[in-house]
Amino acid sequence: MRTAVPVSCACLLLTALPAWSNGGGSMSMPQRMPEVRQQSPADLARSAYNDGVRYVKKADKAQAASLEAKDPGKKDKQAKEAQELYGKALDSFRQAASLDFTMPEAWNYLGYSSRKLGKYDEALAAYEKALSLKPGYADALEYRGEAFLGLNRISDAQQAYLDLYSGDRGLAGKLLGAMKGWLATQRANPASTAINLDDVDKWIQERAQIAGQTASLTRAGTAASWR
Amino acid sequence: MLLAALLAVAATARAGPPAAYAWQLPRGFPPPAVPADNPMSQAKVDLGRRLFFDPRLSVTGRYSCASCHQPARAFSDGRALALGATGATLPHNALALVNVAYSISLGWTRREPRTLEAQMLEPMLNEHPVELGLRGREPALCQALAADQDYAAGFAAAFGEPGEAAAGEPCAAGAVTFVRIVRAIAAFERTLISGGSAFDRYVFRGEHDVLPASAKRGMALFFSPRVGCSGCHSGINFAGNWRDAKGATGAASFAVDGTSVRPVRVPTLRNVALTAPYMHDGRFATLEAVLAHYAQLGTQAARGMSLDPRLPRAGLTADERAELVAFLDSLTDPAFVSRFAAPDEPAATAGGG
């Protein structure tokens, strides 16, 4: 998950609107409150969103612990905890999105939480909403690509990669890594899909090669070559 | 100097707020940088396009910007050294205007000028040698354009109704002023964006079968540390550092490339197959000759020439040269060349004055 910013005092508000981070982390809230007043729906949405981000961070941590655990009992316990936390996060993001329908970050994380719970159709709908509110939203493009993988929609995941590649090579690389993971899983259970895995493997390898070769065409790559 | 300053500060208050310009950018291309005092508009681009191809913008009435920057040659001219309107030989090869909107500075050997508006004054007004030869003819030019109803309407649409000419304006007639002529052409030149080559389709659109195997091998060589072409020809325009709406990636890229003791600009390689002859003095007629030059640079370096450290020191086999040429061919964007053809452009001839 992207880096989240610590939140303080979500109960009182300034008149000036706080901004939230582009990456979809927590939204900043005012540190000092000159007066007390009623919270608006947008304020409540931000508060719910920030609750959701906290749940997601805990859930991601539990999921990572589950994947690393050797003991089956511990693995299972951590996995269940992760699912419970993703469920709480999903509730928070649903609340945030219902309070402020125009908050792309809430829709993006609604998609993320849904995907982590295996609710891929709901996840895709949420990502679509996020992208309609914020065209080119790289985080949503990447998460949507991973949702496509969850549904074995490989050509859609490949298109998501290409959409990301021209604007955010870092996230494109992350999605390519997820595609490699998907491929490894499918290789382990070859009967589970009718997709030609060799074709997918060839595509992934060619994209990795292109990305490596053309790194000098990026902004950072160009600056490095002329430093 | 006064005119350059005027270009930098001339008020455009008479023009209404420009409508947001919709760039038609290929995948992977960022929005170009645009000077604050010359915002883009479709009306200005349309006007600039017409001016770019108009031979009235020369002392002979037979030469235009497009005489040295021909669309079919990716806006270069096919000559080793460019020719001015009166037939004078210019010091350098005409640079292709491909993706010139992303250039940090313009010209083969200097780091100035840094805007298209400032650069354009040189071909328009230079006298030694004469390029377009407009110095002293500015009032006649403005009068001629103002008398043309289409132009008068075009200037009014692009810049607003006429007002008093700003101090230092070489000419003003109705809505036509010299500064506006320059700005309109610059706006058009910023639209000369090429990103639809087979390479772009392969890399950005995922059409993995569009490049032949030889071009893919050439691409691997081009970007390899051993051959190292991309050490200099990096960036979205294969011309090193660039500038876009976010700013510049660094200083303009120049290198001592073995053809001069002085650093020369790293030119774009997009559409390079169309821009022969090559180098700042047009000394090489083919890409094969350019590659042969770079392949023997190790010998030159041994003789003590101080070459750019990014330049390749490795030799190339005949097969490798052919593969590199196949890759460079894949940088041609056919749609770019045809998109800007001027159907009513008269044949341009030098020295006919």
Coordinates of C-alpha atoms in Angstrom, one line a residue:
Chain A
M1 CA 0.0 0.0 0.0
R2 CA 1.0 3.6 -0.5
T3 CA 2.4 5.6 2.4
A4 CA -0.2 7.0 4.7
V5 CA 0.1 10.3 6.6
P6 CA -0.7 10.3 10.3
V7 CA -4.1 11.8 11.2
S8 CA -4.8 13.9 14.1
C9 CA -8.1 15.2 15.6
A10 CA -10.7 14.1 13.2
C11 CA -13.6 15.6 15.2
L12 CA -13.1 19.3 14.8
L13 CA -12.6 21.3 11.6
L14 CA -11.1 24.5 10.2
T15 CA -12.9 26.3 7.4
A16 CA -9.9 25.9 5.0
L17 CA -10.1 22.6 3.2
P18 CA -7.3 20.2 3.9
A19 CA -5.7 18.4 1.0
W20 CA -5.1 14.7 0.7
S21 CA -2.1 12.9 -0.8
N22 CA -2.1 12.0 -4.4
G23 CA -1.1 8.4 -3.7
G24 CA -4.2 7.6 -1.9
G25 CA -2.9 7.7 1.7
S26 CA -4.7 9.3 4.6
M27 CA -6.1 12.8 4.3
S28 CA -4.5 15.5 6.4
M29 CA -6.7 17.1 9.1
P30 CA -6.1 20.3 10.9
Q31 CA -3.8 20.4 13.9
R32 CA -5.3 23.3 15.8
M33 CA -9.0 24.1 16.0
P34 CA -10.1 27.7 16.5
E35 CA -13.8 26.9 16.8
V36 CA -16.2 23.9 17.1
R37 CA -18.8 23.4 14.5
Q38 CA -20.9 20.7 12.8
Q39 CA -19.0 18.3 10.5
S40 CA -20.0 18.4 6.9
P41 CA -20.6 15.2 4.9
A42 CA -17.2 15.8 3.2
D43 CA -15.5 16.0 6.6
L44 CA -17.2 12.8 7.7
A45 CA -16.2 11.2 4.5
R46 CA -12.6 12.1 5.0
S47 CA -12.8 10.8 8.6
A48 CA -14.2 7.5 7.4
Y49 CA -11.6 7.3 4.6
N50 CA -8.8 7.7 7.1
D51 CA -10.3 5.0 9.3
G52 CA -10.3 2.8 6.2
V53 CA -6.6 3.5 5.5
R54 CA -5.7 2.5 9.0
Y55 CA -7.5 -0.8 8.7
V56 CA -5.9 -1.4 5.3
K57 CA -2.4 -0.8 6.7
K58 CA -3.1 -3.3 9.5
A59 CA -4.6 -5.8 7.1
D60 CA -1.7 -5.6 4.7
K61 CA 0.6 -6.2 7.6
A62 CA -1.4 -9.3 8.8
Q63 CA -1.5 -10.6 5.2
A64 CA 2.2 -10.3 4.9
A65 CA 2.7 -12.1 8.2
S66 CA 0.4 -14.8 7.0
L67 CA 2.4 -15.3 3.8
E68 CA 5.7 -15.5 5.8
A69 CA 4.4 -17.7 8.6
K70 CA 5.7 -21.3 8.5
D71 CA 3.4 -22.6 11.2
P72 CA 0.0 -23.5 9.6
G73 CA -2.0 -22.4 12.6
K74 CA -0.3 -19.0 12.7
K75 CA -0.6 -18.6 9.0
D76 CA -4.4 -19.3 9.2
K77 CA -4.8 -17.0 12.1
Q78 CA -3.1 -14.1 10.4
A79 CA -5.0 -14.7 7.2
K80 CA -8.3 -14.6 9.1
E81 CA -7.2 -11.4 10.8
A82 CA -6.3 -9.8 7.5
Q83 CA -9.7 -10.7 6.1
E84 CA -11.5 -9.2 9.1
L85 CA -9.5 -6.0 8.8
Y86 CA -10.1 -5.7 5.0
G87 CA -13.8 -6.1 5.8
K88 CA -13.7 -3.2 8.2
A89 CA -11.7 -1.2 5.7
L90 CA -14.3 -1.9 3.1
D91 CA -17.1 -0.7 5.4
S92 CA -15.2 2.5 6.0
F93 CA -14.5 3.2 2.4
R94 CA -18.1 2.4 1.4
Q95 CA -19.2 4.9 4.0
A96 CA -16.7 7.5 2.8
A97 CA -17.8 7.0 -0.8
S98 CA -21.4 7.3 0.1
L99 CA -20.8 10.5 2.0
D100 CA -18.6 12.0 -0.7
F101 CA -19.3 10.5 -4.1
T102 CA -16.6 12.5 -5.8
M103 CA -13.6 11.3 -3.7
P104 CA -11.5 9.1 -6.1
E105 CA -9.2 7.9 -3.3
A106 CA -12.1 6.4 -1.4
W107 CA -13.3 4.6 -4.6
N108 CA -9.7 3.4 -5.2
Y109 CA -9.4 1.9 -1.8
L110 CA -12.9 0.6 -1.9
G111 CA -11.7 -1.4 -4.9
Y112 CA -8.5 -2.4 -3.1
S113 CA -10.4 -3.8 -0.1
S114 CA -13.0 -5.5 -2.2
R115 CA -10.2 -7.2 -4.3
K116 CA -8.5 -8.4 -1.2
L117 CA -11.7 -10.0 -0.1
G118 CA -12.1 -11.7 -3.5
K119 CA -15.0 -9.4 -4.6
Y120 CA -13.5 -8.7 -8.0
D121 CA -16.6 -7.4 -9.7
E122 CA -17.2 -4.8 -7.0
A123 CA -13.5 -4.0 -7.1
L124 CA -13.6 -3.3 -10.8
A125 CA -16.7 -1.1 -10.5
A126 CA -15.0 0.9 -7.8
Y127 CA -11.8 1.4 -9.8
E128 CA -13.9 2.5 -12.8
K129 CA -15.5 5.0 -10.6
A130 CA -12.1 6.3 -9.3
L131 CA -10.8 6.5 -12.9
S132 CA -13.9 8.4 -14.1
L133 CA -13.3 10.9 -11.3
K134 CA -9.6 11.1 -11.8
P135 CA -8.6 10.1 -15.4
G136 CA -5.2 8.5 -15.6
Y137 CA -5.1 7.8 -11.8
A138 CA -2.1 5.6 -11.7
D139 CA -2.8 3.8 -8.5
A140 CA -6.3 2.8 -9.6
L141 CA -4.9 1.7 -13.0
E142 CA -2.4 -0.6 -11.3
Y143 CA -5.0 -2.0 -8.8
R144 CA -7.5 -2.6 -11.5
G145 CA -4.8 -4.5 -13.5
E146 CA -4.4 -6.7 -10.5
A147 CA -8.1 -7.2 -10.2
F148 CA -8.1 -8.3 -13.9
L149 CA -5.5 -10.9 -13.0
G150 CA -7.7 -12.1 -10.2
L151 CA -10.4 -12.7 -12.8
N152 CA -7.9 -14.3 -15.2
R153 CA -8.7 -11.4 -17.7
I154 CA -5.2 -11.4 -19.0
S155 CA -5.6 -9.3 -22.1
D156 CA -7.3 -6.6 -19.9
A157 CA -4.4 -6.8 -17.4
Q158 CA -1.9 -6.5 -20.3
Q159 CA -3.8 -3.4 -21.5
A160 CA -3.7 -2.0 -18.0
Y161 CA 0.1 -2.5 -18.0
L162 CA 0.4 -0.6 -21.3
D163 CA -1.8 2.2 -19.9
L164 CA 0.5 2.5 -16.9
Y165 CA 3.7 2.1 -18.8
S166 CA 3.5 5.4 -20.6
G167 CA 2.9 7.4 -17.5
D168 CA 4.2 5.6 -14.4
R169 CA 6.9 3.0 -15.1
G170 CA 7.3 2.2 -11.4
L171 CA 3.7 1.1 -11.0
A172 CA 3.8 -0.6 -14.4
G173 CA 6.7 -2.7 -13.1
K174 CA 4.7 -3.5 -10.0
L175 CA 1.8 -4.8 -12.2
L176 CA 4.3 -6.8 -14.3
G177 CA 5.5 -8.4 -11.0
A178 CA 2.0 -9.3 -10.2
M179 CA 1.6 -10.9 -13.6
K180 CA 4.7 -13.0 -13.0
G181 CA 3.1 -14.1 -9.7
W182 CA -0.1 -14.9 -11.5
L183 CA 1.8 -16.9 -14.0
A184 CA 3.7 -18.9 -11.4
T185 CA 0.4 -19.7 -9.6
Q186 CA -1.2 -20.9 -12.9
R187 CA 1.9 -22.9 -13.8
A188 CA 1.5 -24.7 -10.4
N189 CA -2.1 -25.6 -11.4
P190 CA -2.0 -25.9 -15.1
A191 CA -5.5 -27.4 -15.3
S192 CA -7.1 -24.4 -13.8
T193 CA -7.1 -22.3 -16.9
A194 CA -7.4 -22.5 -20.7
I195 CA -5.1 -19.6 -21.2
N196 CA -1.9 -20.3 -23.1
L197 CA 0.6 -19.7 -20.4
D198 CA 3.6 -19.8 -22.7
D199 CA 2.1 -16.9 -24.6
V200 CA 1.7 -14.9 -21.4
D201 CA 5.2 -15.8 -20.3
K202 CA 6.6 -14.6 -23.7
W203 CA 4.6 -11.4 -23.4
I204 CA 5.9 -10.7 -19.8
Q205 CA 9.5 -11.4 -20.8
E206 CA 9.3 -9.1 -23.8
R207 CA 7.8 -6.3 -21.7
A208 CA 10.5 -6.7 -19.1
Q209 CA 13.1 -6.5 -21.8
I210 CA 11.6 -3.4 -23.4
A211 CA 11.3 -1.7 -20.0
G212 CA 14.9 -2.5 -19.2
Q213 CA 16.2 -1.4 -22.6
T214 CA 14.3 1.9 -22.8
A215 CA 14.9 3.1 -19.2
S216 CA 17.1 5.9 -20.7
L217 CA 14.1 7.4 -22.4
T218 CA 12.4 8.2 -19.2
R219 CA 12.8 11.5 -17.4
A220 CA 15.0 10.0 -14.7
G221 CA 16.9 7.9 -17.2
T222 CA 17.7 10.9 -19.4
A223 CA 18.8 13.0 -16.5
A224 CA 21.0 10.1 -15.3
S225 CA 22.6 9.7 -18.7
W226 CA 23.5 13.4 -18.9
R227 CA 24.5 13.9 -15.2
Chain B
M1 CA 18.0 42.8 -29.2
L2 CA 15.1 45.2 -28.7
L3 CA 12.8 42.9 -30.7
A4 CA 13.9 39.9 -28.7
A5 CA 13.0 41.8 -25.5
L6 CA 9.7 42.8 -27.0
L7 CA 9.0 39.2 -27.8
A8 CA 9.6 38.4 -24.2
V9 CA 7.3 41.0 -22.7
A10 CA 4.9 42.2 -25.4
A11 CA 1.4 42.5 -23.9
T12 CA -1.3 40.2 -25.3
A13 CA -4.0 42.0 -23.3
R14 CA -6.0 42.7 -26.4
A15 CA -6.5 39.1 -27.0
G16 CA -9.2 37.5 -25.0
P17 CA -8.5 34.6 -22.6
P18 CA -7.3 31.8 -24.8
A19 CA -9.4 28.7 -24.9
A20 CA -7.6 25.7 -23.5
Y21 CA -5.6 24.0 -26.2
A22 CA -6.1 20.3 -26.6
W23 CA -2.8 18.7 -27.4
Q24 CA -2.9 15.7 -29.6
L25 CA -0.1 13.8 -27.8
P26 CA 1.1 10.3 -28.6
R27 CA 1.3 7.8 -25.8
G28 CA 4.2 8.5 -23.5
F29 CA 4.6 12.1 -24.5
P30 CA 4.2 14.8 -21.9
P31 CA 2.6 18.2 -22.6
P32 CA 5.3 20.5 -24.0
A33 CA 6.4 23.7 -22.2
V34 CA 4.7 26.8 -23.6
P35 CA 5.9 30.4 -22.9
A36 CA 3.5 32.2 -20.7
D37 CA 3.3 35.1 -23.1
N38 CA 2.4 32.9 -26.1
P39 CA -0.3 30.4 -25.0
M40 CA -1.4 27.8 -27.5
S41 CA -4.7 28.1 -29.4
Q42 CA -6.0 26.4 -32.4
A43 CA -6.5 29.7 -34.2
K44 CA -2.9 30.6 -33.6
V45 CA -1.7 27.2 -34.7
D46 CA -3.7 27.4 -37.9
L47 CA -2.4 30.9 -38.6
G48 CA 1.2 29.8 -37.9
R49 CA 0.9 26.8 -40.2
R50 CA -0.1 29.1 -43.1
L51 CA 2.7 31.5 -42.3
F52 CA 5.2 28.7 -42.1
F53 CA 4.5 27.7 -45.7
D54 CA 4.1 31.2 -47.1
P55 CA 6.9 32.4 -49.4
R56 CA 5.9 36.0 -48.8
L57 CA 8.0 35.6 -45.7
S58 CA 11.2 36.0 -47.7
V59 CA 13.1 38.7 -49.6
T60 CA 12.5 36.8 -52.9
G61 CA 8.9 35.9 -52.4
R62 CA 9.9 32.3 -53.3
Y63 CA 11.2 31.0 -50.0
S64 CA 9.5 30.1 -46.8
C65 CA 10.3 28.4 -43.5
A66 CA 9.3 25.2 -45.2
S67 CA 12.0 25.6 -47.8
C68 CA 14.6 24.5 -45.2
H69 CA 12.1 22.5 -43.1
Q70 CA 10.2 20.3 -45.5
P71 CA 7.5 18.0 -44.1
A72 CA 8.4 15.1 -46.4
R73 CA 12.0 15.2 -45.0
A74 CA 10.8 15.4 -41.4
F75 CA 11.2 19.2 -41.6
S76 CA 14.8 19.1 -42.8
D77 CA 15.9 20.0 -46.3
G78 CA 18.1 17.2 -47.8
R79 CA 21.1 19.4 -48.2
A80 CA 24.5 19.1 -46.5
L81 CA 24.3 22.8 -45.6
A82 CA 21.2 24.8 -45.7
L83 CA 20.7 27.6 -48.3
G84 CA 19.3 31.0 -47.7
A85 CA 16.6 32.7 -49.9
T86 CA 19.2 34.4 -52.1
G87 CA 21.3 31.3 -52.4
A88 CA 23.8 32.0 -49.7
T89 CA 25.2 28.9 -48.0
L90 CA 24.5 28.7 -44.3
P91 CA 27.0 27.4 -41.8
H92 CA 25.1 24.3 -40.8
N93 CA 22.8 21.5 -41.8
A94 CA 19.1 22.4 -41.4
L95 CA 18.0 20.8 -38.1
A96 CA 14.9 18.7 -38.4
L97 CA 12.0 20.3 -36.4
V98 CA 10.8 16.9 -35.1
N99 CA 9.4 17.4 -31.6
V100 CA 11.1 20.8 -31.4
A101 CA 8.7 21.8 -28.7
Y102 CA 10.7 19.6 -26.3
S103 CA 14.1 21.3 -27.2
I104 CA 15.8 23.1 -24.3
S105 CA 17.7 25.3 -26.8
L106 CA 18.0 25.6 -30.5
G107 CA 20.8 25.5 -33.0
W108 CA 23.8 23.2 -33.6
T109 CA 26.5 24.8 -31.6
R110 CA 25.1 27.3 -29.1
R111 CA 23.1 26.9 -25.9
E112 CA 21.0 29.9 -26.9
P113 CA 18.4 30.8 -28.0
R114 CA 16.1 28.9 -25.7
T115 CA 12.7 29.6 -27.3
L116 CA 11.3 29.1 -30.7
E117 CA 10.2 32.7 -30.7
A118 CA 13.7 34.0 -30.1
Q119 CA 15.3 31.5 -32.5
M120 CA 13.0 32.5 -35.3
L121 CA 14.4 36.0 -35.4
E122 CA 17.7 34.6 -36.8
P123 CA 16.4 33.0 -40.0
M124 CA 14.0 35.9 -40.5
L125 CA 16.4 38.8 -40.0
N126 CA 20.0 37.5 -40.4
E127 CA 22.0 39.4 -43.1
H128 CA 25.3 37.6 -42.9
P129 CA 24.4 35.3 -44.5
V130 CA 20.9 36.1 -45.6
E131 CA 18.4 33.4 -44.7
L132 CA 14.8 34.6 -45.3
G133 CA 16.1 38.2 -45.7
L134 CA 13.3 40.1 -44.0
R135 CA 15.3 42.7 -42.3
G136 CA 14.1 46.1 -43.4
R137 CA 11.1 44.5 -45.1
E138 CA 9.0 44.1 -42.0
P139 CA 6.6 46.9 -42.7
A140 CA 6.0 45.7 -46.3
L141 CA 5.4 42.2 -44.9
C142 CA 2.9 43.4 -42.3
Q143 CA 1.1 45.5 -44.9
A144 CA 0.9 42.6 -47.4
L145 CA -0.5 40.2 -44.8
A146 CA -3.0 42.8 -43.5
A147 CA -4.2 43.4 -47.0
D148 CA -5.0 39.7 -47.3
Q149 CA -8.5 39.2 -45.9
D150 CA -7.9 35.6 -44.8
Y151 CA -4.8 36.6 -42.9
A152 CA -6.5 39.6 -41.4
A153 CA -9.2 37.4 -40.1
G154 CA -6.7 34.8 -39.0
F155 CA -4.6 37.3 -37.0
A156 CA -7.8 38.7 -35.4
A157 CA -9.0 35.2 -34.4
A158 CA -5.6 34.3 -33.0
F159 CA -4.7 37.5 -31.2
G160 CA -7.7 39.7 -31.0
E161 CA -8.5 43.0 -32.6
P162 CA -5.7 45.4 -33.4
G163 CA -4.6 48.1 -31.1
E164 CA -1.6 50.3 -30.8
A165 CA 1.6 48.7 -31.8
A166 CA 3.9 48.1 -28.8
A167 CA 7.1 50.0 -28.6
G168 CA 9.8 48.3 -30.6
E169 CA 7.5 46.5 -33.0
P170 CA 9.2 46.3 -36.4
C171 CA 5.8 46.6 -38.1
A172 CA 2.1 46.7 -37.3
A173 CA -0.8 46.9 -39.8
G174 CA -4.3 46.1 -38.5
A175 CA -4.2 43.0 -36.5
V176 CA -0.9 42.0 -38.0
T177 CA 2.3 42.7 -36.2
F178 CA 5.8 41.2 -36.5
V179 CA 5.7 39.8 -33.0
R180 CA 2.4 38.1 -33.8
I181 CA 3.8 36.6 -36.9
V182 CA 6.7 35.1 -34.9
R183 CA 4.4 33.8 -32.1
A184 CA 2.0 32.2 -34.5
I185 CA 4.8 30.3 -36.3
A186 CA 6.2 29.2 -33.0
A187 CA 2.8 27.9 -31.9
F188 CA 2.6 25.9 -35.1
E189 CA 6.1 24.5 -34.7
R190 CA 5.2 23.3 -31.2
T191 CA 2.6 21.0 -32.8
L192 CA 5.2 19.2 -34.9
I193 CA 5.1 16.2 -32.6
S194 CA 6.1 12.8 -33.8
G195 CA 5.4 9.7 -31.7
G196 CA 3.7 7.2 -34.1
S197 CA 6.6 5.2 -35.4
A198 CA 6.9 1.5 -35.4
F199 CA 9.1 1.8 -32.4
D200 CA 6.4 3.7 -30.5
R201 CA 3.8 1.1 -31.5
Y202 CA 6.1 -1.6 -30.2
V203 CA 7.0 0.1 -26.9
F204 CA 4.0 2.1 -26.0
R205 CA 1.1 0.3 -27.7
G206 CA 2.4 -3.2 -27.1
E207 CA 2.3 -4.3 -30.8
H208 CA 5.1 -6.8 -30.4
D209 CA 5.0 -8.0 -34.0
V210 CA 5.4 -4.6 -35.6
L211 CA 9.2 -4.5 -35.4
P212 CA 11.1 -7.0 -37.5
A213 CA 13.6 -9.2 -35.7
S214 CA 16.5 -7.3 -37.2
A215 CA 15.2 -4.0 -35.8
K216 CA 14.7 -5.7 -32.4
R217 CA 18.3 -6.8 -32.5
G218 CA 19.3 -3.3 -33.5
M219 CA 17.3 -1.9 -30.6
A220 CA 19.1 -4.1 -28.2
L221 CA 22.4 -2.9 -29.6
F222 CA 21.3 0.8 -29.5
F223 CA 20.5 0.6 -25.8
S224 CA 23.3 -1.7 -24.8
P225 CA 26.3 -0.4 -22.8
R226 CA 28.7 -1.8 -25.4
V227 CA 27.4 0.1 -28.3
G228 CA 26.0 2.9 -26.2
C229 CA 24.0 5.0 -28.7
S230 CA 21.5 5.8 -26.0
G231 CA 24.2 7.3 -23.8
C232 CA 23.7 10.5 -25.8
H233 CA 20.5 9.8 -27.6
S234 CA 18.4 9.3 -24.5
G235 CA 15.1 10.9 -23.7
I236 CA 11.7 10.9 -25.3
N237 CA 13.1 12.5 -28.4
F238 CA 16.3 10.5 -28.6
A239 CA 18.1 13.9 -28.2
G240 CA 19.2 13.8 -24.6
N241 CA 17.8 16.2 -22.1
W242 CA 14.4 17.7 -22.9
R243 CA 12.0 20.3 -21.6
D244 CA 8.3 19.8 -21.1
A245 CA 5.6 21.4 -19.0
K246 CA 7.2 20.0 -15.8
G247 CA 10.5 21.6 -16.7
A248 CA 13.9 20.5 -18.1
T249 CA 15.5 17.2 -17.3
G250 CA 18.9 19.0 -17.4
A251 CA 21.0 21.3 -19.5
A252 CA 20.7 21.0 -23.3
S253 CA 22.7 18.0 -24.5
F254 CA 25.9 18.7 -26.5
A255 CA 28.8 16.3 -27.3
V256 CA 32.1 16.3 -29.0
D257 CA 31.3 13.6 -31.5
G258 CA 34.4 13.4 -33.6
T259 CA 33.3 15.7 -36.3
S260 CA 34.3 18.9 -34.5
V261 CA 36.6 19.9 -31.7
R262 CA 33.6 21.8 -30.3
P263 CA 30.6 20.2 -28.7
V264 CA 27.6 20.0 -31.1
R265 CA 24.0 19.4 -30.4
V266 CA 22.7 15.9 -29.9
P267 CA 20.0 15.9 -32.6
T268 CA 16.8 13.8 -32.5
L269 CA 16.9 10.4 -34.1
R270 CA 13.1 10.4 -34.6
N271 CA 12.5 10.2 -38.4
V272 CA 16.2 10.1 -38.9
A273 CA 15.9 7.9 -42.0
L274 CA 14.3 11.0 -43.7
T275 CA 16.8 13.6 -42.7
A276 CA 20.0 12.8 -44.6
P277 CA 22.6 14.0 -44.9
Y278 CA 23.8 13.8 -41.3
M279 CA 25.8 15.7 -38.7
H280 CA 26.1 19.4 -38.1
D281 CA 27.8 19.9 -41.5
G282 CA 26.0 17.2 -43.4
R283 CA 29.2 15.3 -44.1
F284 CA 27.7 11.8 -44.1
A285 CA 25.2 10.9 -46.8
T286 CA 23.9 7.7 -45.1
L287 CA 23.2 6.3 -41.7
E288 CA 25.7 3.5 -42.6
A289 CA 28.4 6.2 -42.9
V290 CA 27.4 7.7 -39.6
L291 CA 27.7 4.3 -37.9
A292 CA 31.1 3.7 -39.6
H293 CA 32.3 7.0 -38.2
Y294 CA 31.2 6.0 -34.6
A295 CA 32.7 2.5 -35.0
Q296 CA 36.2 4.0 -35.7
L297 CA 36.1 6.6 -32.9
G298 CA 38.3 4.4 -30.7
T299 CA 41.1 5.1 -33.1
Q300 CA 40.5 8.8 -33.1
A301 CA 40.4 8.8 -29.3
A302 CA 43.8 7.1 -29.3
R303 CA 45.1 10.0 -31.4
G304 CA 44.2 12.3 -28.6
M305 CA 40.9 13.8 -29.6
S306 CA 38.9 14.6 -26.6
L307 CA 35.6 12.9 -27.3
D308 CA 32.5 12.8 -25.2
P309 CA 32.8 9.9 -22.7
R310 CA 29.4 8.6 -23.6
L311 CA 30.4 7.8 -27.1
P312 CA 30.9 4.2 -28.1
R313 CA 34.4 2.7 -28.2
A314 CA 33.3 -0.6 -29.6
G315 CA 33.6 -1.7 -33.2
L316 CA 30.5 -2.9 -35.1
T317 CA 30.2 -5.8 -37.4
A318 CA 28.5 -5.4 -40.8
D319 CA 25.5 -7.3 -39.4
E320 CA 25.3 -5.1 -36.4
R321 CA 25.4 -2.0 -38.5
A322 CA 22.6 -3.3 -40.6
E323 CA 20.6 -4.1 -37.5
L324 CA 21.1 -0.7 -36.1
V325 CA 20.0 0.9 -39.3
A326 CA 16.9 -1.3 -39.2
F327 CA 16.2 0.0 -35.7
L328 CA 16.8 3.6 -36.8
D329 CA 14.4 3.0 -39.7
S330 CA 11.7 2.0 -37.1
L331 CA 11.8 5.5 -35.7
T332 CA 10.1 6.9 -38.9
D333 CA 6.6 8.1 -38.3
P334 CA 4.8 8.1 -41.7
A335 CA 1.7 9.8 -40.3
F336 CA 3.8 12.7 -39.0
V337 CA 5.3 13.3 -42.4
S338 CA 2.0 13.3 -44.3
R339 CA 0.0 15.2 -41.6
F340 CA 1.8 18.5 -42.3
A341 CA 2.0 18.4 -46.0
A342 CA 0.9 21.7 -47.5
P343 CA -1.1 20.9 -50.6
D344 CA -0.9 24.4 -52.0
E345 CA 2.8 24.9 -51.1
P346 CA 4.6 26.4 -54.1
A347 CA 7.9 24.9 -55.1
A348 CA 10.6 26.7 -53.2
T349 CA 13.7 27.7 -55.0
A350 CA 16.8 29.4 -53.6
G351 CA 18.6 32.2 -55.3
G352 CA 15.7 33.3 -57.5
G353 CA 15.6 36.8 -56.2

